[in-house]
Amino acid sequence: MCGDWRTDRIGAALRGENPTVLRRLVFGFAVIGDVQFLPGYSVLLAGEPGVQRLSDLPRAKRLSFLSDMDQLGEAVERACRRLDTGFRRVNLEILGNTDPFLHAHVWPRFDWEPAELVGKPVWLYPRDRWSDERFRLSSRHNVLRDAIGSELDRLGSMA
């Protein structure tokens, strides 16, 4: 997976050119993460370019973003619980320290994680987890993509 879509993830999603997009939600885009060392890692991208932080949005759009984050979190939880007996929980984070656009991380957590990391923030994992080809998003993650997408569809139809 390469190309210039990574330099403008939101614009590429709006143009239908971001290959990580799972679904368009009410305000944002549910995307599967570029790395999958914790299988099911997903991100909610804001649906408007140029928005840097949650406080940049009017209240109604803030609530839509947070509702989308909740929906993606629940979809990841349902899919991961079904696909991995070691599933523990989902962590939701809006950080904004590195990328200059509003987004939320959805991290599934598992019992099989190393004992020294399982109860700690994901950001403490060794840097090689973020760059090792073994964890890069690829076609081997299609079952996971489909499972999260199906859960998003189910949750969307319940709204």
CSV table of C-alpha atoms in Angstrom, one decimal:
chain,number,residue,atom,x,y,z
A,1,MET,CA,0.0,0.0,0.0
A,2,CYS,CA,1.7,3.1,-1.1
A,3,GLY,CA,0.9,6.4,-2.8
A,4,ASP,CA,0.3,10.0,-2.1
A,5,TRP,CA,-3.0,9.3,-0.3
A,6,ARG,CA,-0.9,9.1,3.0
A,7,THR,CA,0.0,12.8,2.7
A,8,ASP,CA,-3.6,13.8,2.6
A,9,ARG,CA,-5.6,11.0,4.3
A,10,ILE,CA,-8.8,13.0,4.7
A,11,GLY,CA,-8.8,14.5,1.2
A,12,ALA,CA,-8.0,11.1,-0.2
A,13,ALA,CA,-11.0,9.6,1.7
A,14,LEU,CA,-13.3,12.4,0.4
A,15,ARG,CA,-12.1,11.6,-3.1
A,16,GLY,CA,-12.6,7.9,-2.6
A,17,GLU,CA,-8.8,7.3,-3.0
A,18,ASN,CA,-7.8,6.2,0.6
A,19,PRO,CA,-7.6,2.4,0.5
A,20,THR,CA,-7.8,2.1,4.3
A,21,VAL,CA,-11.4,3.5,4.5
A,22,LEU,CA,-13.8,1.0,5.9
A,23,ARG,CA,-16.9,3.1,5.9
A,24,ARG,CA,-18.1,6.7,5.7
A,25,LEU,CA,-19.9,7.5,9.0
A,26,VAL,CA,-22.0,10.5,10.0
A,27,PHE,CA,-19.2,13.0,10.3
A,28,GLY,CA,-15.9,11.0,9.7
A,29,PHE,CA,-14.3,8.1,8.0
A,30,ALA,CA,-13.6,4.8,9.8
A,31,VAL,CA,-10.3,3.5,8.5
A,32,ILE,CA,-8.2,0.5,9.4
A,33,GLY,CA,-4.7,1.3,10.7
A,34,ASP,CA,-1.6,1.1,8.5
A,35,VAL,CA,-0.1,-1.2,11.1
A,36,GLN,CA,-1.8,-4.2,12.7
A,37,PHE,CA,0.5,-5.4,15.5
A,38,LEU,CA,-2.7,-5.2,17.6
A,39,PRO,CA,-5.2,-6.7,15.0
A,40,GLY,CA,-8.2,-4.4,14.5
A,41,TYR,CA,-6.4,-1.1,15.2
A,42,SER,CA,-8.5,1.5,13.5
A,43,VAL,CA,-8.7,5.3,13.2
A,44,LEU,CA,-11.6,7.7,12.9
A,45,LEU,CA,-10.6,10.6,10.5
A,46,ALA,CA,-12.6,13.8,10.7
A,47,GLY,CA,-14.8,14.3,7.7
A,48,GLU,CA,-13.5,17.9,7.0
A,49,PRO,CA,-10.0,18.8,6.0
A,50,GLY,CA,-8.3,21.5,8.0
A,51,VAL,CA,-9.9,20.6,11.3
A,52,GLN,CA,-7.0,20.2,13.8
A,53,ARG,CA,-8.7,19.6,17.1
A,54,LEU,CA,-12.1,18.7,18.5
A,55,SER,CA,-12.6,22.3,19.7
A,56,ASP,CA,-12.3,23.6,16.1
A,57,LEU,CA,-15.8,22.1,15.5
A,58,PRO,CA,-19.2,23.6,16.4
A,59,ARG,CA,-20.8,21.6,19.1
A,60,ALA,CA,-23.1,19.5,16.8
A,61,LYS,CA,-20.2,18.3,14.7
A,62,ARG,CA,-18.2,17.6,17.9
A,63,LEU,CA,-20.9,15.3,19.1
A,64,SER,CA,-21.2,13.7,15.6
A,65,PHE,CA,-17.4,13.0,15.7
A,66,LEU,CA,-17.6,11.5,19.2
A,67,SER,CA,-20.6,9.4,18.2
A,68,ASP,CA,-18.7,8.1,15.2
A,69,MET,CA,-15.8,7.3,17.5
A,70,ASP,CA,-18.1,5.3,19.8
A,71,GLN,CA,-19.6,3.5,16.8
A,72,LEU,CA,-16.1,2.5,15.5
A,73,GLY,CA,-15.0,1.5,18.9
A,74,GLU,CA,-18.0,-0.8,19.4
A,75,ALA,CA,-17.5,-2.3,15.9
A,76,VAL,CA,-13.8,-3.0,16.6
A,77,GLU,CA,-14.8,-4.6,19.9
A,78,ARG,CA,-17.5,-6.8,18.4
A,79,ALA,CA,-15.2,-7.9,15.5
A,80,CYS,CA,-12.2,-8.6,17.7
A,81,ARG,CA,-14.2,-10.4,20.3
A,82,ARG,CA,-15.5,-12.7,17.6
A,83,LEU,CA,-12.2,-13.3,15.9
A,84,ASP,CA,-9.8,-13.5,18.8
A,85,THR,CA,-10.5,-15.3,22.1
A,86,GLY,CA,-7.8,-13.2,23.8
A,87,PHE,CA,-9.6,-10.0,23.2
A,88,ARG,CA,-9.8,-7.8,26.4
A,89,ARG,CA,-11.1,-4.3,25.6
A,90,VAL,CA,-10.9,-1.3,23.3
A,91,ASN,CA,-9.0,1.9,24.1
A,92,LEU,CA,-10.1,5.1,22.5
A,93,GLU,CA,-7.7,8.1,22.2
A,94,ILE,CA,-7.8,11.6,20.7
A,95,LEU,CA,-4.2,12.8,20.9
A,96,GLY,CA,-3.2,15.1,18.1
A,97,ASN,CA,0.4,15.2,19.0
A,98,THR,CA,1.9,14.1,15.7
A,99,ASP,CA,-0.6,14.5,12.8
A,100,PRO,CA,-2.1,17.9,12.3
A,101,PHE,CA,-5.7,16.8,11.7
A,102,LEU,CA,-8.5,15.6,14.0
A,103,HIS,CA,-8.5,11.9,14.4
A,104,ALA,CA,-9.2,9.2,17.1
A,105,HIS,CA,-7.3,6.0,17.6
A,106,VAL,CA,-9.2,2.8,18.4
A,107,TRP,CA,-6.9,0.2,19.9
A,108,PRO,CA,-8.1,-3.3,20.7
A,109,ARG,CA,-6.2,-4.9,23.6
A,110,PHE,CA,-5.5,-8.6,24.1
A,111,ASP,CA,-4.6,-11.0,26.9
A,112,TRP,CA,-1.7,-12.3,24.7
A,113,GLU,CA,0.1,-9.0,24.8
A,114,PRO,CA,3.4,-9.0,26.6
A,115,ALA,CA,2.8,-8.7,30.4
A,116,GLU,CA,4.9,-5.6,30.7
A,117,LEU,CA,2.8,-3.8,28.0
A,118,VAL,CA,-0.7,-5.1,28.3
A,119,GLY,CA,-1.8,-2.6,30.9
A,120,LYS,CA,0.2,0.3,29.5
A,121,PRO,CA,-0.4,2.8,26.7
A,122,VAL,CA,0.1,1.3,23.2
A,123,TRP,CA,2.7,4.1,22.5
A,124,LEU,CA,5.2,2.2,24.8
A,125,TYR,CA,5.5,-0.6,22.3
A,126,PRO,CA,8.9,-0.8,20.7
A,127,ARG,CA,9.3,1.4,17.6
A,128,ASP,CA,9.9,-1.6,15.3
A,129,ARG,CA,6.2,-2.6,15.8
A,130,TRP,CA,5.3,0.5,13.8
A,131,SER,CA,7.6,-0.2,10.9
A,132,ASP,CA,8.1,-3.9,10.7
A,133,GLU,CA,6.7,-5.3,7.5
A,134,ARG,CA,5.1,-8.2,9.4
A,135,PHE,CA,2.6,-5.8,10.9
A,136,ARG,CA,1.9,-3.7,7.8
A,137,LEU,CA,-1.7,-3.7,6.6
A,138,SER,CA,-2.1,-6.1,3.7
A,139,SER,CA,-4.6,-8.4,2.1
A,140,ARG,CA,-4.1,-10.9,4.9
A,141,HIS,CA,-6.2,-8.5,7.0
A,142,ASN,CA,-9.2,-8.7,4.7
A,143,VAL,CA,-11.2,-10.9,7.1
A,144,LEU,CA,-10.6,-8.4,9.8
A,145,ARG,CA,-11.5,-5.5,7.5
A,146,ASP,CA,-14.7,-7.2,6.5
A,147,ALA,CA,-15.6,-8.1,10.1
A,148,ILE,CA,-15.2,-4.5,11.3
A,149,GLY,CA,-17.1,-3.2,8.2
A,150,SER,CA,-20.0,-5.6,8.8
A,151,GLU,CA,-20.2,-4.5,12.4
A,152,LEU,CA,-20.2,-0.8,11.4
A,153,ASP,CA,-23.1,-1.6,9.0
A,154,ARG,CA,-25.1,-3.4,11.7
A,155,LEU,CA,-24.5,-0.6,14.2
A,156,GLY,CA,-25.4,2.0,11.6
A,157,SER,CA,-28.7,0.3,10.8
A,158,MET,CA,-29.6,0.3,14.5
A,159,ALA,CA,-29.2,4.1,14.7
